[in-house]
Short mmCIF file of C-alpha atoms in Angstrom, two decimals:
data_model
loop_
_atom_site.label_atom_id
_atom_site.label_comp_id
_atom_site.label_asym_id
_atom_site.label_seq_id
_atom_site.Cartn_x
_atom_site.Cartn_y
_atom_site.Cartn_z
CA UNK A 12 -112.47 41.75 -110.29
CA UNK A 13 -111.04 44.94 -108.81
CA UNK A 14 -112.19 48.36 -109.95
CA UNK A 15 -109.48 49.98 -112.08
CA UNK A 16 -108.79 53.56 -111.06
CA UNK A 17 -106.33 55.87 -112.80
CA UNK A 18 -105.10 59.21 -111.54
CA UNK A 19 -103.69 61.81 -113.90
CA UNK A 20 -102.74 65.39 -112.97
CA UNK A 21 -104.82 65.26 -109.83
CA UNK A 22 -107.90 63.95 -111.64
CA UNK A 23 -109.38 60.53 -110.78
CA UNK A 24 -111.14 58.51 -113.45
CA UNK A 25 -113.09 55.39 -112.54
CA UNK A 26 -113.56 53.23 -115.60
CA UNK A 27 -117.09 52.37 -116.62
CA UNK A 28 -118.40 49.44 -114.59
CA UNK A 29 -120.02 47.84 -117.60
CA UNK A 30 -116.75 47.98 -119.53
CA UNK A 31 -114.76 46.49 -116.68
CA UNK A 32 -117.30 43.71 -116.24
CA UNK A 33 -117.35 42.89 -119.94
CA UNK A 34 -113.58 42.90 -120.32
CA UNK A 35 -113.18 40.81 -117.20
CA UNK A 36 -115.75 38.28 -118.36
CA UNK A 37 -114.23 38.12 -121.83
CA UNK A 38 -110.80 37.77 -120.28
CA UNK A 39 -111.79 34.86 -118.08
CA UNK A 40 -113.56 33.10 -120.92
CA UNK A 41 -110.66 33.60 -123.29
CA UNK A 42 -107.92 32.65 -120.86
CA UNK A 43 -109.63 29.76 -119.09
CA UNK A 44 -108.75 27.25 -121.77
CA UNK A 45 -105.47 28.64 -123.06
CA UNK A 46 -103.53 30.02 -120.14
CA UNK A 47 -102.36 26.66 -118.81
CA UNK A 48 -98.59 26.25 -118.39
CA UNK A 49 -96.75 24.97 -121.42
CA UNK A 50 -96.78 21.20 -121.27
CA UNK A 51 -96.11 18.25 -123.52
CA UNK A 52 -99.20 16.67 -125.02
CA UNK A 53 -99.00 12.92 -125.29
CA UNK A 54 -99.10 12.07 -129.01
CA UNK A 55 -101.85 9.82 -130.22
CA UNK A 56 -99.98 8.44 -133.22
CA UNK A 57 -97.16 5.91 -132.86
CA UNK A 58 -93.68 7.27 -133.47
CA UNK A 59 -92.22 6.30 -136.86
CA UNK A 60 -89.47 3.69 -136.58
CA UNK A 61 -86.01 4.37 -138.00
CA UNK A 62 -85.47 2.65 -141.35
CA UNK A 63 -82.54 0.44 -142.38
CA UNK A 64 -80.56 -0.45 -139.27
CA UNK A 65 -82.46 -2.23 -136.50
CA UNK A 66 -82.41 -1.58 -132.78
CA UNK A 67 -82.21 -5.24 -131.74
CA UNK A 68 -79.25 -6.09 -133.96
CA UNK A 69 -77.29 -2.87 -134.37
CA UNK A 70 -77.91 -1.09 -131.08
CA UNK A 71 -78.92 -3.45 -128.28
CA UNK A 72 -76.69 -6.19 -129.67
CA UNK A 73 -73.75 -3.81 -129.63
CA UNK A 74 -74.55 -2.58 -126.12
CA UNK A 75 -74.73 -6.13 -124.75
CA UNK A 76 -71.46 -7.19 -126.37
CA UNK A 77 -69.27 -4.11 -126.10
CA UNK A 78 -70.68 -1.65 -123.52
CA UNK A 79 -72.54 -3.28 -120.61
CA UNK A 80 -69.33 -4.26 -118.79
CA UNK A 81 -68.58 -0.60 -118.07
CA UNK A 82 -72.02 0.95 -118.50
CA UNK A 83 -74.35 -1.59 -116.93
CA UNK A 84 -76.65 -1.51 -113.95
CA UNK A 85 -73.90 -2.21 -111.43
CA UNK A 86 -71.09 -0.30 -113.14
CA UNK A 87 -72.63 2.78 -114.74
CA UNK A 88 -69.47 4.73 -115.46
CA UNK A 89 -70.06 8.45 -116.09
CA UNK A 90 -73.62 7.84 -114.86
CA UNK A 91 -74.53 6.04 -118.10
CA UNK A 92 -76.51 2.79 -117.72
CA UNK A 93 -77.10 1.23 -121.14
CA UNK A 94 -78.64 -1.97 -119.77
CA UNK A 95 -81.97 -0.21 -119.15
CA UNK A 96 -82.65 0.21 -122.88
CA UNK A 97 -84.27 -3.16 -123.49
CA UNK A 98 -86.74 -1.99 -126.13
CA UNK A 99 -86.61 0.45 -129.00
CA UNK A 100 -89.33 2.58 -127.37
CA UNK A 101 -87.16 3.02 -124.27
CA UNK A 102 -84.22 4.07 -126.43
CA UNK A 103 -86.27 6.52 -128.48
CA UNK A 104 -87.64 8.10 -125.30
CA UNK A 105 -84.06 8.88 -124.17
CA UNK A 106 -82.55 9.63 -127.56
CA UNK A 107 -80.89 12.85 -126.42
CA UNK A 108 -78.62 10.92 -124.02
CA UNK A 109 -77.96 8.05 -126.40
CA UNK A 110 -77.07 10.36 -129.27
CA UNK A 111 -74.11 11.77 -127.33
CA UNK A 112 -72.90 8.30 -126.31
CA UNK A 113 -73.25 6.92 -129.82
CA UNK A 114 -71.38 9.89 -131.29
CA UNK A 115 -68.31 8.87 -129.28
CA UNK A 116 -68.59 5.29 -130.54
CA UNK A 117 -68.93 6.46 -134.15
CA UNK A 118 -65.90 8.74 -133.69
CA UNK A 119 -63.86 5.77 -132.46
CA UNK A 120 -63.42 7.12 -128.94
CA UNK A 121 -65.33 4.18 -127.45
CA UNK A 122 -64.72 1.44 -126.46
CA UNK A 123 -61.49 2.67 -124.86
CA UNK A 124 -58.32 1.66 -126.65
CA UNK A 125 -59.84 0.33 -129.86
CA UNK A 126 -62.22 1.25 -132.66
CA UNK A 127 -65.16 -0.90 -133.63
CA UNK A 128 -65.26 -2.12 -137.22
CA UNK A 129 -66.44 0.54 -139.67
CA UNK A 130 -69.52 -1.48 -140.63
CA UNK A 131 -70.71 -1.56 -137.01
CA UNK A 132 -70.11 2.15 -136.54
CA UNK A 133 -71.92 2.97 -139.77
CA UNK A 134 -74.92 0.87 -138.72
CA UNK A 135 -75.04 2.59 -135.33
CA UNK A 136 -74.82 6.00 -137.00
CA UNK A 137 -77.56 5.09 -139.48
CA UNK A 138 -79.94 4.02 -136.71
CA UNK A 139 -79.26 7.23 -134.77
CA UNK A 140 -79.79 9.49 -137.78
CA UNK A 141 -82.96 7.67 -138.77
CA UNK A 142 -84.28 7.90 -135.22
CA UNK A 143 -83.60 11.64 -135.07
CA UNK A 144 -85.23 12.20 -138.46
CA UNK A 145 -88.24 10.16 -137.39
CA UNK A 146 -88.67 12.24 -134.24
CA UNK A 147 -88.51 15.42 -136.31
CA UNK A 148 -91.45 14.12 -138.32
CA UNK A 149 -93.61 13.57 -135.25
CA UNK A 150 -96.45 16.10 -135.50
CA UNK A 151 -96.69 16.86 -131.80
CA UNK A 152 -95.44 20.36 -131.02
CA UNK A 153 -96.84 20.25 -127.49
CA UNK A 154 -99.16 22.90 -126.11
CA UNK A 155 -98.51 26.28 -127.71
CA UNK A 156 -97.88 29.12 -125.27
CA UNK A 157 -100.35 31.98 -125.38
CA UNK A 158 -98.67 34.82 -127.32
CA UNK A 159 -99.26 38.45 -126.41
CA UNK A 160 -98.74 41.12 -129.05
CA UNK A 161 -95.39 42.74 -128.39
CA UNK A 162 -95.01 46.52 -128.53
CA UNK A 163 -94.20 46.73 -132.22
CA UNK A 164 -96.99 44.32 -133.16
CA UNK A 165 -99.45 46.31 -131.05
CA UNK A 166 -98.58 49.59 -132.76
CA UNK A 167 -98.81 48.09 -136.24
CA UNK A 168 -102.07 46.31 -135.43
CA UNK A 169 -103.91 49.39 -134.14
CA UNK A 170 -102.60 51.31 -137.15
CA UNK A 171 -104.14 48.81 -139.58
CA UNK A 172 -107.28 48.26 -137.51
CA UNK A 173 -108.14 51.90 -136.81
CA UNK A 174 -106.11 53.93 -139.29
CA UNK A 175 -104.51 55.81 -136.40
CA UNK A 176 -101.10 57.45 -136.45
CA UNK A 177 -100.75 57.08 -132.68
CA UNK A 178 -98.08 54.69 -131.34
CA UNK A 179 -99.41 54.02 -127.83
CA UNK A 180 -97.20 50.98 -127.20
CA UNK A 181 -94.12 53.22 -127.25
CA UNK A 182 -95.14 54.09 -123.68
CA UNK A 183 -95.56 50.44 -122.62
CA UNK A 184 -92.90 48.78 -120.46
CA UNK A 185 -90.14 47.17 -122.54
CA UNK A 186 -90.91 43.62 -123.69
CA UNK A 187 -88.88 40.82 -122.18
CA UNK A 188 -86.50 39.05 -124.55
CA UNK A 189 -85.85 35.32 -124.93
CA UNK A 190 -82.80 34.17 -126.92
CA UNK A 191 -82.61 37.62 -128.47
CA UNK A 192 -86.25 37.70 -129.65
CA UNK A 193 -89.03 39.88 -128.24
CA UNK A 194 -91.91 37.87 -129.75
CA UNK A 195 -91.54 34.62 -127.80
CA UNK A 196 -94.73 33.67 -126.02
CA UNK A 197 -92.92 32.27 -122.98
CA UNK A 198 -91.51 35.69 -122.02
CA UNK A 199 -94.34 38.00 -123.15
CA UNK A 200 -96.03 38.31 -119.78
CA UNK A 201 -98.78 40.75 -118.75
CA UNK A 202 -97.63 42.71 -115.70
CA UNK A 203 -100.00 44.92 -113.66
CA UNK A 204 -98.24 48.02 -115.01
CA UNK A 205 -98.62 46.83 -118.59
CA UNK A 206 -102.29 46.08 -117.99
CA UNK A 207 -102.83 49.65 -116.78
CA UNK A 208 -101.07 50.98 -119.88
CA UNK A 209 -103.14 48.74 -122.15
CA UNK A 210 -106.40 49.95 -120.62
CA UNK A 211 -105.30 53.58 -120.94
CA UNK A 212 -104.35 52.96 -124.55
CA UNK A 213 -107.71 51.34 -125.33
CA UNK A 214 -109.52 54.36 -123.90
CA UNK A 215 -107.38 56.82 -125.85
CA UNK A 216 -107.66 54.91 -129.14
CA UNK A 217 -111.43 54.50 -128.79
CA UNK A 218 -111.81 58.22 -128.09
CA UNK A 219 -109.93 59.03 -131.30
CA UNK A 220 -111.67 56.35 -133.38
CA UNK A 221 -115.29 57.15 -132.52
CA UNK A 222 -116.16 60.84 -132.71
CA UNK A 223 -118.95 62.04 -130.45
CA UNK A 224 -120.58 65.22 -131.78
CA UNK A 225 -120.55 68.05 -129.27
CA UNK A 226 -122.40 71.32 -129.76
CA UNK A 227 -119.68 73.92 -130.10
CA UNK A 228 -120.58 77.49 -129.09
CA UNK A 229 -118.01 80.25 -128.78
CA UNK A 230 -118.61 84.01 -128.53
CA UNK A 231 -115.84 86.58 -128.82
CA UNK A 232 -115.78 90.32 -128.43
CA UNK A 233 -114.21 92.19 -131.29
CA UNK A 234 -111.26 92.95 -129.06
CA UNK A 235 -110.58 89.18 -128.77
CA UNK A 236 -109.91 88.83 -132.50
CA UNK A 237 -106.27 88.37 -133.43
CA UNK A 238 -104.32 89.81 -136.37
CA UNK A 239 -104.91 92.77 -138.66
CA UNK A 240 -104.55 96.50 -137.84
CA UNK A 241 -107.34 97.70 -135.60
CA UNK A 242 -108.20 100.16 -132.86
CA UNK A 243 -110.16 99.19 -129.79
CA UNK A 244 -113.34 100.99 -128.75
CA UNK A 245 -115.25 100.88 -125.49
CA UNK A 246 -117.46 97.88 -124.83
CA UNK A 247 -115.12 95.39 -126.49
CA UNK A 248 -115.68 96.51 -130.09
CA UNK A 249 -112.86 97.14 -132.53
CA UNK A 250 -112.50 99.10 -135.75
CA UNK A 251 -110.61 97.50 -138.63
CA UNK A 252 -108.77 100.33 -140.33
CA UNK A 253 -107.28 98.56 -143.35
CA UNK A 254 -107.28 95.19 -145.10
CA UNK A 255 -106.14 92.14 -143.15
CA UNK A 256 -107.86 89.16 -141.55
CA UNK A 257 -108.72 89.40 -137.88
CA UNK A 258 -109.97 86.16 -136.39
CA UNK A 259 -109.84 83.47 -133.72
CA UNK A 260 -108.45 79.94 -133.94
CA UNK A 261 -110.51 77.20 -132.27
CA UNK A 262 -110.36 73.44 -131.91
CA UNK A 263 -113.37 71.88 -133.62
CA UNK A 264 -113.76 68.37 -132.21
CA UNK A 265 -116.38 67.42 -134.78
CA UNK A 266 -116.52 68.36 -138.44
CA UNK A 267 -119.77 69.63 -139.93
CA UNK A 268 -121.82 72.70 -140.75
CA UNK A 269 -121.35 75.65 -138.40
CA UNK A 270 -123.32 78.89 -138.00
CA UNK A 271 -121.24 82.07 -137.80
CA UNK A 272 -122.78 85.34 -136.58
CA UNK A 273 -120.83 88.61 -136.73
CA UNK A 274 -122.07 91.86 -135.22
CA UNK A 275 -120.60 94.61 -137.39
CA UNK A 276 -121.09 98.34 -138.04
CA UNK A 277 -119.82 100.91 -140.52
CA UNK A 278 -117.79 104.11 -140.40
CA UNK A 279 -118.94 105.52 -143.74
CA UNK A 280 -116.80 107.45 -146.22
CA UNK A 281 -116.48 107.56 -149.98
CA UNK A 282 -118.86 106.27 -152.64
CA UNK A 283 -119.64 102.86 -151.06
CA UNK A 284 -120.19 101.19 -147.71
CA UNK A 285 -117.59 98.94 -146.02
CA UNK A 286 -117.46 95.34 -147.23
CA UNK A 287 -116.85 92.54 -144.72
CA UNK A 288 -115.48 89.18 -145.88
CA UNK A 289 -115.90 86.17 -143.54
CA UNK A 290 -113.26 83.47 -143.99
CA UNK A 291 -112.14 80.08 -142.66
CA UNK A 292 -108.38 79.59 -142.57
CA UNK A 293 -108.06 82.80 -144.65
CA UNK A 294 -110.24 81.34 -147.44
CA UNK A 295 -113.21 83.65 -148.23
CA UNK A 296 -116.65 82.17 -147.50
CA UNK A 297 -119.08 85.09 -147.93
CA UNK A 298 -118.93 88.88 -148.31
CA UNK A 299 -121.40 91.34 -146.72
CA UNK A 300 -121.92 95.07 -147.31
CA UNK A 301 -122.31 96.91 -144.01
CA UNK A 302 -124.44 100.09 -144.19
CA UNK A 303 -125.50 100.41 -140.56
CA UNK A 304 -123.52 102.63 -138.22
CA UNK A 305 -124.70 100.66 -135.19
CA UNK A 306 -123.97 96.93 -134.65
CA UNK A 307 -126.07 94.61 -136.83
CA UNK A 308 -125.92 90.79 -136.92
CA UNK A 309 -124.71 89.16 -140.15
CA UNK A 310 -125.17 85.38 -140.34
CA UNK A 311 -123.86 82.59 -142.57
CA UNK A 312 -123.27 78.83 -142.45
CA UNK A 313 -120.10 77.09 -143.58
CA UNK A 314 -118.45 73.68 -143.45
CA UNK A 315 -115.60 73.34 -140.97
CA UNK A 316 -113.72 70.01 -140.72
CA UNK A 317 -112.46 68.49 -137.50
CA UNK A 318 -109.31 70.10 -136.11
CA UNK A 319 -107.93 73.57 -135.41
CA UNK A 320 -109.25 76.27 -137.74
CA UNK A 321 -109.31 80.06 -137.82
CA UNK A 322 -112.59 81.87 -138.46
CA UNK A 323 -112.00 85.52 -139.29
CA UNK A 324 -113.26 88.74 -140.88
CA UNK A 325 -111.50 90.95 -143.41
CA UNK A 326 -112.18 94.59 -144.30
CA UNK A 327 -111.70 94.43 -148.07
CA UNK A 328 -112.46 97.98 -149.40
CA UNK A 329 -110.52 100.49 -147.34
CA UNK A 330 -110.91 104.19 -148.28
CA UNK A 331 -109.25 107.39 -147.07
CA UNK A 332 -109.47 110.93 -148.54
CA UNK A 333 -106.33 112.91 -147.83
CA UNK A 334 -108.10 116.22 -148.49
CA UNK A 335 -111.25 115.78 -146.44
CA UNK A 336 -109.74 113.24 -144.03
CA UNK A 337 -112.81 111.05 -144.65
CA UNK A 338 -111.99 107.51 -143.49
CA UNK A 339 -114.02 104.39 -144.25
CA UNK A 340 -113.64 101.66 -141.60
CA UNK A 341 -115.34 98.44 -140.50
CA UNK A 342 -116.38 97.97 -136.90
CA UNK A 343 -116.74 94.52 -135.29
CA UNK A 344 -118.58 94.19 -131.98
CA UNK A 345 -118.58 90.38 -131.62
CA UNK A 346 -118.37 87.01 -133.35
CA UNK A 347 -120.29 83.85 -132.42
CA UNK A 348 -119.70 80.32 -133.79
CA UNK A 349 -122.19 77.48 -133.17
CA UNK A 350 -122.37 73.93 -134.46
CA UNK A 351 -122.46 71.45 -135.85
CA UNK A 352 -125.93 72.26 -137.14
CA UNK A 353 -127.77 69.77 -139.33
CA UNK A 354 -125.86 66.69 -140.53
CA UNK A 355 -122.52 65.97 -138.86
CA UNK A 356 -119.40 65.31 -140.96
CA UNK A 357 -117.57 62.40 -139.33
CA UNK A 358 -113.84 61.71 -139.85
CA UNK A 359 -112.82 58.71 -141.98
CA UNK A 360 -111.57 56.74 -138.98
CA UNK A 361 -115.05 57.01 -137.45
CA UNK A 362 -116.67 55.77 -140.66
CA UNK A 363 -114.56 52.59 -140.51
CA UNK A 364 -116.46 51.61 -137.39
CA UNK A 365 -119.76 53.51 -137.71
CA UNK A 366 -120.50 53.79 -141.46
CA UNK A 367 -123.83 55.53 -140.89
CA UNK A 368 -126.18 56.64 -138.14
CA UNK A 369 -129.10 54.29 -137.37
CA UNK A 370 -132.75 55.04 -137.99
CA UNK A 371 -134.84 55.71 -134.90
CA UNK A 372 -135.77 52.43 -133.23
CA UNK A 373 -132.98 50.53 -135.03
CA UNK A 374 -130.15 51.53 -132.71
CA UNK A 375 -129.57 48.14 -131.04
CA UNK A 376 -129.77 46.10 -134.25
CA UNK A 377 -127.38 48.51 -135.97
CA UNK A 378 -124.99 48.48 -133.02
CA UNK A 379 -124.93 44.67 -133.03
CA UNK A 380 -124.06 44.72 -136.74
CA UNK A 381 -121.28 47.31 -136.36
CA UNK A 382 -119.81 45.74 -133.22
CA UNK A 383 -119.80 42.30 -134.82
CA UNK A 384 -117.88 43.62 -137.84
CA UNK A 385 -115.34 45.52 -135.74
CA UNK A 386 -114.80 42.73 -133.21
CA UNK A 387 -114.18 40.22 -136.03
CA UNK A 388 -111.34 42.42 -137.29
CA UNK A 389 -109.97 43.11 -133.81
CA UNK A 390 -110.13 39.45 -132.73
CA UNK A 391 -108.90 38.24 -136.15
CA UNK A 392 -111.65 35.64 -136.43
CA UNK A 393 -115.47 35.54 -136.55
CA UNK A 394 -117.17 36.65 -133.36
CA UNK A 395 -119.32 34.20 -131.48
CA UNK A 396 -122.78 34.84 -130.00
CA UNK A 397 -121.08 34.69 -126.60
CA UNK A 398 -118.71 37.51 -127.64
CA UNK A 399 -121.63 39.72 -128.61
CA UNK A 400 -123.52 38.92 -125.43
CA UNK A 401 -120.57 40.33 -123.49
CA UNK A 402 -120.12 43.40 -125.70
CA UNK A 403 -123.73 44.51 -126.13
CA UNK A 404 -124.23 45.44 -122.43
CA UNK A 405 -121.21 47.73 -122.78
CA UNK A 406 -122.82 49.45 -125.76
CA UNK A 407 -126.14 49.77 -123.91
CA UNK A 408 -124.41 51.47 -120.98
CA UNK A 409 -123.07 54.17 -123.29
CA UNK A 410 -126.27 54.44 -125.33
CA UNK A 411 -128.61 54.74 -122.35
CA UNK A 412 -126.39 57.27 -120.63
CA UNK A 413 -125.50 59.28 -123.71
CA UNK A 414 -125.83 58.46 -127.40
CA UNK A 415 -125.41 55.77 -130.04
CA UNK A 416 -121.83 56.91 -130.68
CA UNK A 417 -120.96 56.87 -126.97
CA UNK A 418 -122.09 53.26 -126.83
CA UNK A 419 -119.96 52.42 -129.87
CA UNK A 420 -116.95 54.12 -128.32
CA UNK A 421 -117.27 51.98 -125.17
CA UNK A 422 -117.68 48.81 -127.25
CA UNK A 423 -114.51 49.61 -129.21
CA UNK A 424 -112.70 50.25 -125.94
CA UNK A 425 -113.86 46.87 -124.62
CA UNK A 426 -112.62 45.10 -127.76
CA UNK A 427 -109.20 46.75 -127.50
CA UNK A 428 -108.98 45.69 -123.83
CA UNK A 429 -109.95 42.08 -124.52
CA UNK A 430 -107.46 39.18 -124.41
CA UNK A 431 -108.89 38.20 -127.79
CA UNK A 432 -107.26 41.33 -129.21
CA UNK A 433 -104.15 41.50 -127.01
CA UNK A 434 -103.22 37.83 -127.45
CA UNK A 435 -102.98 35.57 -130.48
CA UNK A 436 -105.33 32.88 -129.26
CA UNK A 437 -105.20 29.35 -130.62
CA UNK A 438 -107.98 27.62 -128.72
CA UNK A 439 -109.12 24.06 -129.21
CA UNK A 440 -112.74 24.00 -130.36
CA UNK A 441 -115.21 22.75 -127.73
CA UNK A 442 -115.30 18.98 -127.59
CA UNK A 443 -111.85 18.49 -129.15
CA UNK A 444 -110.51 15.12 -128.00
CA UNK A 445 -107.36 14.68 -130.09
CA UNK A 446 -104.06 15.72 -128.55
CA UNK A 447 -102.76 17.19 -131.80
CA UNK A 448 -104.75 19.18 -134.38
CA UNK A 449 -104.01 21.32 -137.40
CA UNK A 450 -104.30 25.09 -137.21
CA UNK A 451 -107.58 26.37 -138.57
CA UNK A 452 -107.65 28.92 -141.40
CA UNK A 453 -107.92 31.95 -139.12
CA UNK A 454 -105.06 30.82 -136.88
CA UNK A 455 -102.96 30.20 -139.97
CA UNK A 456 -103.79 33.67 -141.31
CA UNK A 457 -102.66 35.27 -138.04
CA UNK A 458 -99.46 33.25 -137.86
CA UNK A 459 -98.55 34.12 -141.45
CA UNK A 460 -99.44 37.79 -141.06
CA UNK A 461 -97.60 38.34 -137.78
CA UNK A 462 -94.58 36.42 -139.08
CA UNK A 463 -94.22 38.42 -142.32
CA UNK A 464 -95.85 41.76 -141.44
CA UNK A 465 -95.90 41.94 -137.62
CA UNK A 466 -99.53 43.00 -137.88
CA UNK A 467 -103.06 41.68 -138.31
CA UNK A 468 -104.20 39.76 -141.42
CA UNK A 469 -105.51 41.94 -144.23
CA UNK A 470 -108.93 41.49 -145.83
CA UNK A 471 -107.67 39.12 -148.54
CA UNK A 472 -106.25 36.72 -145.95
CA UNK A 473 -109.44 36.91 -143.89
CA UNK A 474 -111.59 36.24 -146.96
CA UNK A 475 -109.53 33.15 -147.84
CA UNK A 476 -109.72 32.00 -144.22
CA UNK A 477 -113.51 32.39 -144.27
CA UNK A 478 -113.67 30.17 -147.37
CA UNK A 479 -111.34 27.59 -145.80
CA UNK A 480 -108.90 27.93 -148.70
CA UNK A 481 -105.84 29.13 -146.80
CA UNK A 482 -105.02 25.61 -145.61
CA UNK A 483 -104.39 24.55 -149.22
CA UNK A 484 -100.59 24.51 -149.84
CA UNK A 485 -100.82 26.23 -153.24
CA UNK A 486 -102.96 29.04 -151.82
CA UNK A 487 -100.67 29.42 -148.81
CA UNK A 488 -97.59 29.69 -151.04
CA UNK A 489 -99.29 32.26 -153.28
CA UNK A 490 -100.26 34.37 -150.27
CA UNK A 491 -96.74 34.20 -148.83
CA UNK A 492 -95.34 35.48 -152.15
CA UNK A 493 -97.93 38.26 -152.27
CA UNK A 494 -97.19 39.32 -148.73
CA UNK A 495 -93.42 39.33 -149.24
CA UNK A 496 -93.91 41.73 -152.17
CA UNK A 497 -95.88 44.10 -149.94
CA UNK A 498 -94.01 47.02 -148.26
CA UNK A 499 -95.26 45.75 -144.90
CA UNK A 500 -92.89 42.79 -145.28
CA UNK A 501 -90.06 45.11 -144.22
CA UNK A 502 -91.19 44.29 -140.68
CA UNK A 503 -89.72 40.80 -141.13
CA UNK A 504 -86.24 42.29 -141.45
CA UNK A 505 -86.75 45.22 -139.10
CA UNK A 506 -87.89 43.02 -136.21
CA UNK A 507 -85.66 39.99 -136.72
#
C-alpha cells in the first residue's frame, strides 16, 4: 500500500503509518469477498412452471405447425429460429426473445396474411404471461453490487453518527448518475481523488469528534486589552479611567476550569479603593478591591467552555472630584490565563465516543470497549474480533505517542476511512454454500434506513436487528410506518 501524503498551503502531512496499515488491511479484508464484478448466480431451486397452458401443446405444437417453415433452422427469417426450442427449459431461458415474437402472433400480425383462431392466441398469451410471472417469482437477484455511500448519504450518516454540523461530502467530486439516480451501486465508484477527500474528511471529523486537552497559557500586557476607555503607561500597563470592560478574546480548544491572574494597581481618590470586576463574555465572575498603588496579582478560577470567549476586567466604581481634581482609576499591568486545571469539561460530541476517562492501568480495556461500541455504529453491524485486532494497534500508536484521547481519535479516523463505513456491505457469512440467501437483520436495517432516511439505522432498528426480529413481516411493516412518520423521511422525497 502506498503512503498517502497530502499537501496544504505549503505544509506536508504524512498520515500515521499505523492508521494507513489498519485501514488498508480492513479494506482488503472487506473488499476481498464483495468487490467481484456483478454476475448472475446460478439458482439452486428449479424455476416454477407456468400454469394452465402447456409448452408442448400450446407453444411447441404451434411452432411446428405454423412457424417452422419461415423460422426454422434453414430459413430463420429475421434471425429467428424457433426450431431450437425443443424443451420448455430452453424456451424459458430465452423468454425475452420469444415474448416479442409471441406478441406479434397474439396481435394477429403473424402468420402473415391470416390470424390464428382466438383460442390458440389466448393459449399462447396465457403461457407467456404465466412464464413471465413465474420468472418474477424466482428469488435469484444475482450478486448485489457493492454500494458506496453517495455524497448526501455520507453527510447525513456522519451527522447522525457524530452529531456534527459539518458537511464534508459537499467538497467530494460529484457522484456519477445511472438512469437519473445517484445511489446506484454500479456507478458509485471510488476514484483516487475521492479517496483522498474521504481520508481528509475522516481526519477532520475525528479531530472535531475527539477533543484532546491542551494546556492553554496566554499572557497579555495591559496595553493588549481591547475595549473600554483607557490611557497607556510605560511598560505596557494601562489605566482604566471609567467603567467599561477591557479584555481579550481567545479560542479555547478545550472546555474546563481556567486560572486567571490579573496584575492590577490603584490610583486612589475618594472614600474607597478601586474595584475590579473580572468577567467572561461580559458576565461578572468575581470582584476585587485594589488598595495597592503598585502592581499586585489577583487570582481566580472560572469555568470556560470550548470555543471563542472574551476574558476581561471592568473598573466598576469610578470617582472624580471636580473641585480637588482627585481622580480614582484602576491600573492593569497584565493578564494571564492558564488551563484547563483540574477536571476537563469535554464537549457532548466527545462524550458520545469517550463517555469517561479510564482509571490508571485500565486504558487498553476501556479503549477496546469504546472502540467496539463506536465501530458497531459506524459499520452498522456488530464488530468482529478481527475488526478489533485491526483497530487496536491504531489506538496503541496514538496512546503510546500521546494520550488515551489521541489513541481514540486515531481509531475513530480509521473507522471513518474503512470500507465497512464507506460502503454498505452485504457479505456472505463464511462457509455459505447456497447461491441465494435472505438478507440478515442488520443488512435489512441498513437497506430500510438508507431507502427511507438516506442515513444509518437508528438505535431502535439496531436493537431489533440484534434480537433478530426485524425479519418478521409485522415488525418490518411497523418500523416502516414509524420511519415514514419521522422528519428524516423527507430524504425519500428530496433525493428521489
